Coordinates of C-alpha atoms and ligand atoms in Angstrom, one line a residue:
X29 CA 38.8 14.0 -36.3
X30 CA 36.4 12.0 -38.3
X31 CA 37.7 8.8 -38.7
X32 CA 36.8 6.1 -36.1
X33 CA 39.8 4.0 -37.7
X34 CA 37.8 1.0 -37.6
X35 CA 39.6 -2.7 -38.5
X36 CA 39.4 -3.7 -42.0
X37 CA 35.9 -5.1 -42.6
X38 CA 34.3 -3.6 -39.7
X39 CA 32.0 -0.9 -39.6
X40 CA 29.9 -0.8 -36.0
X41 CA 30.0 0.2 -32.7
X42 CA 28.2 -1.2 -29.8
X43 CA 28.1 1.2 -26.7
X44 CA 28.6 -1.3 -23.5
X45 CA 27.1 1.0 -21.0
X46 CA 27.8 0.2 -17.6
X47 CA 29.4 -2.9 -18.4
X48 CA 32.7 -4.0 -16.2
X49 CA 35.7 -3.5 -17.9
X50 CA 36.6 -7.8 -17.1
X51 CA 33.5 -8.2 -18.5
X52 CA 34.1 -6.4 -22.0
X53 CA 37.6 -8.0 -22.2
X54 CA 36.4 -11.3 -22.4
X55 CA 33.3 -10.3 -24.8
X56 CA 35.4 -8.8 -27.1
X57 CA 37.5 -12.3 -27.4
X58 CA 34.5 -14.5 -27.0
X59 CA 31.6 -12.3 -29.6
X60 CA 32.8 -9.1 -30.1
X61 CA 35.9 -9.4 -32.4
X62 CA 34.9 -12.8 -33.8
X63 CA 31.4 -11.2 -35.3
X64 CA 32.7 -8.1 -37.0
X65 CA 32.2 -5.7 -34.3
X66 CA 34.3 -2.7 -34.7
X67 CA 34.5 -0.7 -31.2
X68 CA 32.7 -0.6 -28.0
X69 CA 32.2 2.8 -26.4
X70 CA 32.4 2.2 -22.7
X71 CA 31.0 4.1 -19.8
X72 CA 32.9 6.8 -17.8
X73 CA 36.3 5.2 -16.4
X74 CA 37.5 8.1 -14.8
X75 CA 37.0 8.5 -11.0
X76 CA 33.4 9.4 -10.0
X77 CA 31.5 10.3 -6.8
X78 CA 29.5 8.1 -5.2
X79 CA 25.5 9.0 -5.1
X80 CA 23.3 7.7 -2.0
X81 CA 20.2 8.9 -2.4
X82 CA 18.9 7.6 -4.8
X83 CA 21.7 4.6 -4.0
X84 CA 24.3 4.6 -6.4
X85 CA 22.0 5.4 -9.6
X86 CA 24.4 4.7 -13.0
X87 CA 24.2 8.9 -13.4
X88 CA 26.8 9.2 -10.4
X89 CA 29.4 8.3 -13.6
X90 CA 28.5 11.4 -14.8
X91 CA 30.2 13.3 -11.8
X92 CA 33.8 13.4 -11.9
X93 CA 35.8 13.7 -8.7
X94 CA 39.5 13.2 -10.6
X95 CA 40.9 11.2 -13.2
X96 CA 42.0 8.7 -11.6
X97 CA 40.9 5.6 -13.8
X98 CA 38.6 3.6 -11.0
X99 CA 35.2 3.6 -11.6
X100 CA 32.6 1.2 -11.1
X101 CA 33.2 -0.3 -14.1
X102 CA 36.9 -1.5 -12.5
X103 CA 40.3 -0.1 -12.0
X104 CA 43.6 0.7 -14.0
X105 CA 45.0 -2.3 -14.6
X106 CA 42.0 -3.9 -15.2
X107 CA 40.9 -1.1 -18.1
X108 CA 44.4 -1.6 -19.3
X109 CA 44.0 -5.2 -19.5
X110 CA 40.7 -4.8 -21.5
X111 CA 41.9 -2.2 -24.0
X112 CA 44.7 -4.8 -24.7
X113 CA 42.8 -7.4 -25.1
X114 CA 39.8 -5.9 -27.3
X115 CA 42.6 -4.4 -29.2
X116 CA 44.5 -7.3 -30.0
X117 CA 41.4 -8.8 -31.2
X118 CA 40.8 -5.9 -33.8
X119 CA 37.7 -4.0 -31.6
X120 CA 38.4 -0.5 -30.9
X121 CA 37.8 1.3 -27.7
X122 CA 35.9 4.7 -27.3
X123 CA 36.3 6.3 -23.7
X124 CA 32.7 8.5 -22.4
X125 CA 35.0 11.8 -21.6
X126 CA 33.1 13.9 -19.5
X127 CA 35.1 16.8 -19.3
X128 CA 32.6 20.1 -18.9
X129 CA 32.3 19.8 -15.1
X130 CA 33.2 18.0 -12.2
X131 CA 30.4 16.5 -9.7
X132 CA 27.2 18.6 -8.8
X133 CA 27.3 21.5 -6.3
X134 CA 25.4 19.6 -3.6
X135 CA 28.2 16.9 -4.0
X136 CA 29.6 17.4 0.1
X137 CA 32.5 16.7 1.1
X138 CA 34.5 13.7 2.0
X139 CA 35.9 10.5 0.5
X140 CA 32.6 9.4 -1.2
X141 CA 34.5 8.4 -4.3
X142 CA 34.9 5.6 -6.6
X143 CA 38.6 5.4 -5.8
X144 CA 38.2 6.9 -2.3
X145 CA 40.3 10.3 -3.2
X146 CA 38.8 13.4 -0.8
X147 CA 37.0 16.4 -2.1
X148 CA 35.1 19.0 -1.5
X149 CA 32.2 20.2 -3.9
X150 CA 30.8 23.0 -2.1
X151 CA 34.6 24.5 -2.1
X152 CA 35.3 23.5 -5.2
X153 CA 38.6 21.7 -3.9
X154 CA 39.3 17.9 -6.0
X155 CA 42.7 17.4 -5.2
X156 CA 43.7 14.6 -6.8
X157 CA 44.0 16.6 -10.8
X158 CA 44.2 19.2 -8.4
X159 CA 41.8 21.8 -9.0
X160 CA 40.3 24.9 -7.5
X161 CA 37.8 26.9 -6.9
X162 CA 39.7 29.0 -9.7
X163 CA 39.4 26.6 -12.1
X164 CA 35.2 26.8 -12.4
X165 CA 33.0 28.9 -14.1
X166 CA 31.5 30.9 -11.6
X167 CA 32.5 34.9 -12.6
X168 CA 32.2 33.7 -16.2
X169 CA 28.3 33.2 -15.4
X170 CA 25.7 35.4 -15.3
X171 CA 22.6 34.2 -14.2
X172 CA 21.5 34.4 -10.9
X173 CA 20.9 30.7 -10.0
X174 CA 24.9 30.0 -11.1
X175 CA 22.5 27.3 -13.3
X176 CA 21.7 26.8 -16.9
X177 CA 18.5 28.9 -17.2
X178 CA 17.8 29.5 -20.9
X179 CA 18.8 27.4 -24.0
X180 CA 18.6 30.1 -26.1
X181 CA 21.4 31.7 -24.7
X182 CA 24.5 30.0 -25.4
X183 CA 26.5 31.9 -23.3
X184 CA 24.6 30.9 -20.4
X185 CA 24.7 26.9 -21.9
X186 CA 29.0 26.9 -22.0
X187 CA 29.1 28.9 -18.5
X188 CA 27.0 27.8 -16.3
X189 CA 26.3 24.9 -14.3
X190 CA 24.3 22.0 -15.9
X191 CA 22.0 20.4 -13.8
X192 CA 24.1 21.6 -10.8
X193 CA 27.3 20.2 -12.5
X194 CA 30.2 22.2 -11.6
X195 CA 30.9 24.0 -14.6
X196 CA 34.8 24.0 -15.2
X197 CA 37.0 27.1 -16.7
X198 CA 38.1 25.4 -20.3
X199 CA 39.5 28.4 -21.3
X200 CA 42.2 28.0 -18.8
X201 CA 45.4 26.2 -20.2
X202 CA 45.8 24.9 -16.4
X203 CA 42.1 22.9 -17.1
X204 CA 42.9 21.7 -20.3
X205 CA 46.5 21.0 -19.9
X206 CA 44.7 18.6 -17.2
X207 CA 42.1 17.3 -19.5
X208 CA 44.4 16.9 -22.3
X209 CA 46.8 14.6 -19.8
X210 CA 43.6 12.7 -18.7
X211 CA 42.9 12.2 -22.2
X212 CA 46.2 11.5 -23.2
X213 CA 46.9 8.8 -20.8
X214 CA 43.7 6.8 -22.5
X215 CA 45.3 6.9 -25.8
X216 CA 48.6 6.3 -24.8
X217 CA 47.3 2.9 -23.2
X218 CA 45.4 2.2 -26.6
X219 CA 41.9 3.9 -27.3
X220 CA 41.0 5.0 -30.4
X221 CA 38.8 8.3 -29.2
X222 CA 36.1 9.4 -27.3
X223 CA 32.6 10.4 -27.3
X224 CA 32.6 14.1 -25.8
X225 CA 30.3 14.1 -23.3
X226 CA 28.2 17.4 -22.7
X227 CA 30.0 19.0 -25.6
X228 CA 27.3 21.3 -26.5
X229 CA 28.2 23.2 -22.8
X230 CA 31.7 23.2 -24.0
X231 CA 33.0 26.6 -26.5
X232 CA 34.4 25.0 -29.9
X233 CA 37.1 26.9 -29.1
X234 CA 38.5 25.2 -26.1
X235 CA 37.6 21.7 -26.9
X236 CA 39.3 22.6 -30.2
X237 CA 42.2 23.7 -27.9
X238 CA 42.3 20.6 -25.7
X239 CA 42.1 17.9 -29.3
X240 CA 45.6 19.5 -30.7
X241 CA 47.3 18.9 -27.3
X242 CA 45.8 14.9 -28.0
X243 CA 49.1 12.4 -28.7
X244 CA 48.6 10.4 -32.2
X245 CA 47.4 7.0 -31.3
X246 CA 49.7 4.2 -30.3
X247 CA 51.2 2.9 -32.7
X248 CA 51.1 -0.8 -31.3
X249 CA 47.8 -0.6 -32.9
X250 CA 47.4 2.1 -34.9
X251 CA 48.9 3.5 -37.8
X252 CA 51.6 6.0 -37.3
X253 CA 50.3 9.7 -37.4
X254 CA 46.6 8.3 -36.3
X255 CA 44.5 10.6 -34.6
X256 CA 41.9 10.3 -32.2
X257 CA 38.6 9.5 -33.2
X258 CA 36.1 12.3 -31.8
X259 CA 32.2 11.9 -31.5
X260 CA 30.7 14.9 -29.9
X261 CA 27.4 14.8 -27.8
X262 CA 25.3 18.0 -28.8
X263 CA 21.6 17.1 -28.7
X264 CA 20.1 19.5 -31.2
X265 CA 16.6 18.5 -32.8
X266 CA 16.8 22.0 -34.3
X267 CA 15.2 25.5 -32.6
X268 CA 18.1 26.0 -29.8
X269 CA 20.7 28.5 -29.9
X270 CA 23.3 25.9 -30.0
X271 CA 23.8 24.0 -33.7
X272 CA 25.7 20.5 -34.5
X273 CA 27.1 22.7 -37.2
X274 CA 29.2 24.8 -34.8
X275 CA 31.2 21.2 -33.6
X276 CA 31.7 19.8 -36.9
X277 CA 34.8 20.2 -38.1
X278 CA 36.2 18.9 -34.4
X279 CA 35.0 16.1 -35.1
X280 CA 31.5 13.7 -35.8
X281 CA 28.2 14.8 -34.2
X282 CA 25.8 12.6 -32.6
X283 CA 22.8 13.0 -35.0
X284 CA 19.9 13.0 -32.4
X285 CA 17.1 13.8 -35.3
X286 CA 18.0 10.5 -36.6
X287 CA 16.5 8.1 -34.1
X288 CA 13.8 10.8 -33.2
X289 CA 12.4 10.9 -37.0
X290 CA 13.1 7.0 -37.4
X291 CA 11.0 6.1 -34.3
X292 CA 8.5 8.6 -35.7
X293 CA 8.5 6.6 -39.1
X294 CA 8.1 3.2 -37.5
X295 CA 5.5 4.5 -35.2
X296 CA 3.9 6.2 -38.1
X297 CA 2.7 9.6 -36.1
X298 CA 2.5 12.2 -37.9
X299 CA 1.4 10.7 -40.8
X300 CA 4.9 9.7 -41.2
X301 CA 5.4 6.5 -43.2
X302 CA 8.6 4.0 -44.5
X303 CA 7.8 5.1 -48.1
X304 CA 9.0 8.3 -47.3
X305 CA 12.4 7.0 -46.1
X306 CA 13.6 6.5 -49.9
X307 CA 15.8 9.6 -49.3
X308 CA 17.0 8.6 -45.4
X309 CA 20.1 10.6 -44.6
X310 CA 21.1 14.0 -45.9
X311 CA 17.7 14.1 -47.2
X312 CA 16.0 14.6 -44.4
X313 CA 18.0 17.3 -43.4
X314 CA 20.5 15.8 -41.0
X315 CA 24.1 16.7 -41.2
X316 CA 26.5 15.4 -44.1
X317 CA 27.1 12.0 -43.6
X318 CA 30.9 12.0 -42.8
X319 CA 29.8 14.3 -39.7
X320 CA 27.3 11.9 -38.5
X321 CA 27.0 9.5 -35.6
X322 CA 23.8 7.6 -35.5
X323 CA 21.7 5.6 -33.3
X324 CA 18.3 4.4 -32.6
X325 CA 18.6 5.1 -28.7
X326 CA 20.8 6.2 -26.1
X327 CA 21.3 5.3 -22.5
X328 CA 19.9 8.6 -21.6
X329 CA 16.7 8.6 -23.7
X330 CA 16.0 4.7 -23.1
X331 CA 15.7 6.3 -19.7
X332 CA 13.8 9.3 -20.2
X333 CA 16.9 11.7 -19.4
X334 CA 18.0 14.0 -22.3
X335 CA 16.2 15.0 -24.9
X336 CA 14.9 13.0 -28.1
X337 CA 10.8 13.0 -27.1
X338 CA 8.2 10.3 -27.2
X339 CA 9.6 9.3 -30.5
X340 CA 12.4 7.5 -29.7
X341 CA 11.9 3.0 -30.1
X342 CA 13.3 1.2 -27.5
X343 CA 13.3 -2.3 -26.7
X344 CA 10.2 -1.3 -24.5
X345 CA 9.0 -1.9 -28.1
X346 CA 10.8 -4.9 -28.8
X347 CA 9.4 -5.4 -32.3
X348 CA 10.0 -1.7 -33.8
X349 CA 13.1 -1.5 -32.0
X350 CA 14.5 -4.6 -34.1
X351 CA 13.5 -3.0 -36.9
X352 CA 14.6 0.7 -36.3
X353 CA 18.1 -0.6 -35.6
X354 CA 18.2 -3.2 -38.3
X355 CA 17.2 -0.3 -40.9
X356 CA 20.1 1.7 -39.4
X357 CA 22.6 -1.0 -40.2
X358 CA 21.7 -1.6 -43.4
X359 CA 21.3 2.1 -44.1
X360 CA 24.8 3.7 -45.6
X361 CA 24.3 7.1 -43.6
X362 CA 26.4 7.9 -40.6
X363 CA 28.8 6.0 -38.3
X364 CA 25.9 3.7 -36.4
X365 CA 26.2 2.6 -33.1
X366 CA 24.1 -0.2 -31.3
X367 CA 22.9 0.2 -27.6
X368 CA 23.5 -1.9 -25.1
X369 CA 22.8 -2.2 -21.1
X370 CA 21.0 -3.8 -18.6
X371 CA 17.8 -5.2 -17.6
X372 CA 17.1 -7.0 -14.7
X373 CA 14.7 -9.9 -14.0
X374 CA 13.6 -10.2 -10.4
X375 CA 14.9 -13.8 -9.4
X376 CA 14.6 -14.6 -5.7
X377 CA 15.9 -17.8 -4.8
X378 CA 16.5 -18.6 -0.6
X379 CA 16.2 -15.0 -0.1
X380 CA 18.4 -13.9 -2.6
X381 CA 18.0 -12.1 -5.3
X382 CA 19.8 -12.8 -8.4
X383 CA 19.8 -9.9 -11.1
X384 CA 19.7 -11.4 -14.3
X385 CA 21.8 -9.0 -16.8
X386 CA 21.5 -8.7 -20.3
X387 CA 23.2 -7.5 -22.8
X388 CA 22.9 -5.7 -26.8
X389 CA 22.0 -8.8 -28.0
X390 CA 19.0 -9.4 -25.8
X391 CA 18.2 -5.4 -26.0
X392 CA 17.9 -6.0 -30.1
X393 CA 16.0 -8.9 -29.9
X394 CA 12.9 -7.2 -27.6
X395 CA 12.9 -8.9 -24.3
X396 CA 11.1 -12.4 -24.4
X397 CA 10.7 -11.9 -20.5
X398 CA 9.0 -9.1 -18.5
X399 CA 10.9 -6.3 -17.9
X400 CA 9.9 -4.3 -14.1
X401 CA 12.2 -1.5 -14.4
X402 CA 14.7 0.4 -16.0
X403 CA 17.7 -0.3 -14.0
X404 CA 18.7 -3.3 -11.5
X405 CA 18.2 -2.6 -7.8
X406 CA 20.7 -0.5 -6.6
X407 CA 22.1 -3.2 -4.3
X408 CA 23.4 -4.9 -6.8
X409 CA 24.8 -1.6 -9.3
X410 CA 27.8 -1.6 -7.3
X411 CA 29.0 -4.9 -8.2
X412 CA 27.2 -5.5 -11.5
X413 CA 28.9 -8.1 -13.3
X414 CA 27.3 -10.0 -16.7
X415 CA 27.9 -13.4 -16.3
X416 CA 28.8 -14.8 -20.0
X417 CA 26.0 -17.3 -19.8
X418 CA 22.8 -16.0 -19.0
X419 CA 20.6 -18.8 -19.6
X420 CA 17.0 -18.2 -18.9
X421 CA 17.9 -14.7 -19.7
X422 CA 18.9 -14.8 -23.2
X423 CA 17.0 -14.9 -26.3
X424 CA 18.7 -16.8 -28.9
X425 CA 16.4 -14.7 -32.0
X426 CA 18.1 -11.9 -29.9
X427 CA 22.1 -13.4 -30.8
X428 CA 20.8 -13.6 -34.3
X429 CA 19.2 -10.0 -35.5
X430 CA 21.6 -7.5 -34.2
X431 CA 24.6 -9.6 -34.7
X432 CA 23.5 -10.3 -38.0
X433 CA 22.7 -7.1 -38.8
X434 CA 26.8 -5.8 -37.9
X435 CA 27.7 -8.6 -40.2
X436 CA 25.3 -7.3 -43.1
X437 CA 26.9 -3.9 -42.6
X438 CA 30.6 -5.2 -43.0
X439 CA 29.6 -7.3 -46.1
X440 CA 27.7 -4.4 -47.6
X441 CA 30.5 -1.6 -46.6
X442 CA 31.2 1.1 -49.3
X443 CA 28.1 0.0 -51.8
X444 CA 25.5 2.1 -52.5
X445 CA 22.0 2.5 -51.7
X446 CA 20.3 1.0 -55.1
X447 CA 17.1 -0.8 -55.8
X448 CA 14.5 1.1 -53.6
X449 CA 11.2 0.0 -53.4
X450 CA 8.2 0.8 -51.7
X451 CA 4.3 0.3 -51.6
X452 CA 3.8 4.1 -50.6
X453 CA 3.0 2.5 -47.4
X454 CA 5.0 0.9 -44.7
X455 CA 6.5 -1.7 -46.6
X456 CA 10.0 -0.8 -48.0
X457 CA 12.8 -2.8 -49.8
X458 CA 16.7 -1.5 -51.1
X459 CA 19.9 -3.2 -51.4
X460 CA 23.4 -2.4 -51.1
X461 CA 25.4 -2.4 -54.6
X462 CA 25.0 -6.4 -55.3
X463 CA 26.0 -7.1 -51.6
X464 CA 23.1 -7.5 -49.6
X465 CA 19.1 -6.4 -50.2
X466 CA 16.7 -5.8 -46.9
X467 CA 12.6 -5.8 -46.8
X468 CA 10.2 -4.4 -44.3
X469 CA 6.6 -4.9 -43.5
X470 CA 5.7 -2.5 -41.0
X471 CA 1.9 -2.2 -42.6
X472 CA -0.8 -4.0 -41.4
X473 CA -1.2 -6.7 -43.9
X474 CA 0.8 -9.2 -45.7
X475 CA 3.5 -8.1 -48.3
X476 CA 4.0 -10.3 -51.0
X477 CA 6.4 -8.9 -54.0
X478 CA 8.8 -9.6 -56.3
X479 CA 11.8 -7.3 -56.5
X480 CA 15.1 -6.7 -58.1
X481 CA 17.5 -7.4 -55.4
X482 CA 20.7 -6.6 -57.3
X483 CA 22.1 -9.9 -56.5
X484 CA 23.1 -12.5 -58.3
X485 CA 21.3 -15.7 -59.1
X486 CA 21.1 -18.1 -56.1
X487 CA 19.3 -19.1 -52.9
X488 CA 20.0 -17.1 -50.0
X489 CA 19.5 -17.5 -46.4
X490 CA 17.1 -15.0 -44.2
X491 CA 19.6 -13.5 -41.5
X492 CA 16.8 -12.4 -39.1
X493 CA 14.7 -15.1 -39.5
X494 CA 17.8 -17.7 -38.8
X495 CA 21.3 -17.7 -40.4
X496 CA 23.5 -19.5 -42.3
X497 CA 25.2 -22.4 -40.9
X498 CA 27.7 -24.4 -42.8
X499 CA 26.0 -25.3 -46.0
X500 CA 22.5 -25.0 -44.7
X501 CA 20.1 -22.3 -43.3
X502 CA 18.0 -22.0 -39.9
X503 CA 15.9 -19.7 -41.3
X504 CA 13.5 -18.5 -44.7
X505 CA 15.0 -19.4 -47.9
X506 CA 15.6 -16.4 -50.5
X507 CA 15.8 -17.9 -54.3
X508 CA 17.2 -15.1 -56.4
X509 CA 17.2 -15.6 -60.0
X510 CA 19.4 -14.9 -62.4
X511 CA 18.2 -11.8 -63.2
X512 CA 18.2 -11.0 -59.7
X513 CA 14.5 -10.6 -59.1
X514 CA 12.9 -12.7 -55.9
X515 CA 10.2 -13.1 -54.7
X516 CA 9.4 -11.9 -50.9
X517 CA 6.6 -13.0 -48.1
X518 CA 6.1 -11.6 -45.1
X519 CA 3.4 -11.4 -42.7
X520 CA 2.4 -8.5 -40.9
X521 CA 1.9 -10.7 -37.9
X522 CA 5.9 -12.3 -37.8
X523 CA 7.2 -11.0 -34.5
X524 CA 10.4 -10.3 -37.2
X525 CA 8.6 -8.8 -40.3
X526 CA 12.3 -8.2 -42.1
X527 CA 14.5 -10.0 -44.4
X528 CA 17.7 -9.8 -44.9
X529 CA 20.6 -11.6 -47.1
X530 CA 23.2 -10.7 -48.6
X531 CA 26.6 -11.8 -50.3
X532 CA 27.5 -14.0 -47.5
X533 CA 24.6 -15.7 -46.4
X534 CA 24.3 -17.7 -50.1
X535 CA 24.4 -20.7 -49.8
Ligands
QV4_27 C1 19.9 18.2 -9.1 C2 18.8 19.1 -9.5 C3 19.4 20.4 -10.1 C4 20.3 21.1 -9.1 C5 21.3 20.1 -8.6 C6 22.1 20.7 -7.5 O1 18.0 18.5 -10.5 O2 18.3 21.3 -10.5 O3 20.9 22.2 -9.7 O4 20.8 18.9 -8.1 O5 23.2 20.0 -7.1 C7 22.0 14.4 -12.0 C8 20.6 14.4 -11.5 C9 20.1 15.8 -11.3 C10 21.1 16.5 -10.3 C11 22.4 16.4 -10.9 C12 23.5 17.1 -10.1 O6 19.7 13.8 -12.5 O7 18.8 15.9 -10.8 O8 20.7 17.9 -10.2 O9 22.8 15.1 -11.2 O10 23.7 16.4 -8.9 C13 23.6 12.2 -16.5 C14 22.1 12.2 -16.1 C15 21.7 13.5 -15.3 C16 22.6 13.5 -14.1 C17 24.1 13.7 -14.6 C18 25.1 13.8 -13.5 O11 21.3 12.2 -17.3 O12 20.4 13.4 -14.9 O13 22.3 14.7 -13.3 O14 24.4 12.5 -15.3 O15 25.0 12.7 -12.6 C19 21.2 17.8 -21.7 C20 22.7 18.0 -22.1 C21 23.3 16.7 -22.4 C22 23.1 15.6 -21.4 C23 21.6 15.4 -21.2 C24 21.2 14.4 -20.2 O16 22.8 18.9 -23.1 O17 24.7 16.9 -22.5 O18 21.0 16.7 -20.8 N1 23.7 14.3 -21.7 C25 25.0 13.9 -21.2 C26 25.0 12.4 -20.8 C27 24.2 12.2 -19.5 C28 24.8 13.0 -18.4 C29 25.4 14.3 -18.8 C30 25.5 14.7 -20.1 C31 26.1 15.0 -17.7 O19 24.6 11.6 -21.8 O20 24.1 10.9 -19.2 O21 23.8 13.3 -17.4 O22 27.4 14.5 -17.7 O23 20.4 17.5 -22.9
CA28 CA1 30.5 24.4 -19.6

């Protein structure tokens, strides 16, 4: 099912990887559902092993052991408590079902578990859904290794194990009556969908099966009759066996060509340049818009797991990154979703060290402060916690071009891509109906224009550059006359060489 049923108005999602679930409860009251944002996709909740070498690295969530709902992330009653709360403040929750395999083969055995439940991986035996040894994939695969082998062959890609993950038997109705009730228990307590993880080692046919057991949503929420919102993980940049196309009509797609060819464009290889963007979307040969879920990165490609290639901007490149994802949210195509995890600062104070945690806001803005690695030490993953003010972590600019950004896209929902422009170069410029109107300088020199913005006459306040607040501005002025033409400046040396206003942000 396509539909994300987003609250009136809103139109983003923000994925909140690895964030506690205490934690996203109180940002959905105190940011989330105050600026716009429509739904958080949240990390794994169901019960997970436990990985010790390397020490409890964020892919153990990946591993199921049961669905049980503790996970690192917190337990039942706190999930419950979050989903409740983000709810009632109009931000929907998407759960990370992982639902192709349970833990990896070398697993052991024992109560190395997220909730403590006792299983055994090299028999096969979880006993908390329950399942069996009879309920994996092992006769239904044929290569010798019991592994994934060749991507070509997409029998090999549903049946076998994926990196070692224990491949289970969908085509069971005992393994997807038990996915359906794991599934079912999360919308009964109030999510709007999931994001299928894996779902490109998953046969149409039995996730198909396992979405027409799903209950409507609650209706505390919801409207009567409301079905689950699906988003499906199949990574296909085109030449594999296995096509988007075939999970389509389940549900949306995550469109992985989209942040591959947008970090391409801003990192003009290939000859690639913003002039050619005029016709982003369909045009460039990615999957019909209502199918598409789009995003600049991913928690798997920020860390150089999955595919995507070189390509993809991060906020290791701050500046690009800003602009990738503020080009997205502008941008009509897709349902777009904004990234958000963790970096750490090395803080050691009496011997202690203090892990400084950020969040999407910070990722947008490009990290004012060094970044050593990709995830926090592994000490501290167990209990990672964001405190809500992270001062001397937090970039302010950072609040102000994402958040802004969500808020452009809600005020600019449902009008049309109009009044391109573009120096055949890397400087670019369209507007949304006679909502809002975006510029880019991504060449190196200054662009200096006058354009028809579509708006009418007025001064309007820069949203990356500062925002409106009360009657005044914080940032570059915008006069738009009354035939809607204005003129635009920007350096090619701004740390944040974009403008944006729209309807809103006049003062
Ligand atoms: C190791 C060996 C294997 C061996 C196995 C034996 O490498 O060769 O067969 O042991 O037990 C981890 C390790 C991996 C390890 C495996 C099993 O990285 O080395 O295998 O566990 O223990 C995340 C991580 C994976 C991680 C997995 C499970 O990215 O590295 O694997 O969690 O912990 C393809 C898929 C796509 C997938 C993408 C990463 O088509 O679906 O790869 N993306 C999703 C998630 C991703 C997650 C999974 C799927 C699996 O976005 O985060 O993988 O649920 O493109
Ligand atoms: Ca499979």
């Amino acid at each position: 099912q396509h539909n994300p049923h987003l609250k009136s108005g809103r139109t983003a999602i923000v994925h909140l990887f690895e964030w506690r679930w205490a934690d996203i409860a109180a940002e959905c009251e105190r940011y989330l559902g105050p600026n716009g944002f429509g739904g958080v996709q949240i990390s794994p909740p169901n019960e997970h092993i436990l990985v010790s070498s390397p020490w409890r690295p964020w892919w153990q969530r990946y591993q199921p052991i049961g669905y049980n709902l503790c996970s690192r992330s917190g337990n039942e009653a706190e999930l419950g408590d979050m989903i409740t709360r983000c709810n009632n403040v109009g931000v929907n929750i998407y759960v990370d079902a992982v639902i192709n395999h349970m833990c990896g083969s070398g697993g052991g055995e024992g109560t190395h578990s997220s909730c403590g439940s006792w299983f055994s991986a090299s028999k096969e035996d979880f006993p908390s859904v329950p399942y069996s040894y009879m309920d994996f994939n092992d006769n239904k695969c044929k290569t010798g290794s019991g592994e994934i082998e060749n991507y070509s062959d997409p029998y090999q890609v549903r049946d076998c194990r994926l990196v070692g993950l224990l491949d289970l038997a969908l085509e069971k109705e005992y393994v997807r009556g038990k996915v359906a009730d794991f599934m079912n228990k999360l919308i009964d307590m109030g999510v709007a969908g999931f994001r299928v993880d894996a779902s490109k080692h998953m046969w149409p046919g039995d996730v198909d099966s396992i979405y027409r057991r799903l209950n409507n949503l609650n209706t505390k929420w919801f409207p009567s009759g409301a079905r689950a919102f699906i988003f499906q993980e199949v990574i296909d940049l085109g030449g594999e066996a296995i096509s988007a196309q075939e999970y389509v009509h389940l549900g949306r797609v995550t469109e992985f060509k989209y942040g591959a060819k947008l970090g391409t464009v801003f990192r003009k290889w290939n000859g690639e340049k913003l002039s050619f963007t005029k016709n982003w979307g369909e045009g460039w040969g990615f999957m019909a818009d209502g199918n598409a879920l789009v995003f600049v990165d991913n928690h798997d490609n920020q860390r150089g797991h999955g595919a995507g290639g070189a390509s993809i901007v991060t906020f290791w490149d701050a500046r690009l990154h800003k602009m990738a994802v503020a080009y997205m949210l502008a941008h009509p195509y897709g349902q777009a979703r904004v990234m958000s995890s963790y970096r750490w600062d090395r803080n050691i104070v009496n011997g202690q060290v203090f892990v400084c945690v950020d969040d999407y806001r910070i990722r947008m803005i490009g990290l004012a402060l060094p970044v050593m690695v990709m995830d926090p030490p592994s000490l501290f993953q167990s209990t990672l916690t964001r405190p809500v003010e992270t001062d001397g972590c937090v970039s302010i600019d950072g609040v102000r071009s994402s958040g802004n950004m969500v808020i452009f896209r809600n005020v600019v929902n449902g009008q049309p891509h109009a009044n391109w422009w573009d120096n055949q170069s890397n400087q670019v410029a369209f507007g949304r109906g006679n909502r809002g109107f975006i510029v880019f300088n991504n060449d190196d020199w200054a662009l200096d224009v006058t354009l028809n913005t579509g708006l009418p006459g007025g001064t309007y306040c820069d949203v990356i550059s500062g925002e409106k607040q009360g009657s005044g501005c914080t940032g570059k002025q915008v006069q738009v006359g009354s035939d809607g033409r204005a003129n635009f400046y920007i350096s090619n040396t701004e740390e944040d060489p974009f403008i944006a206003i729209h309807a809103d942000s006049k003062l």
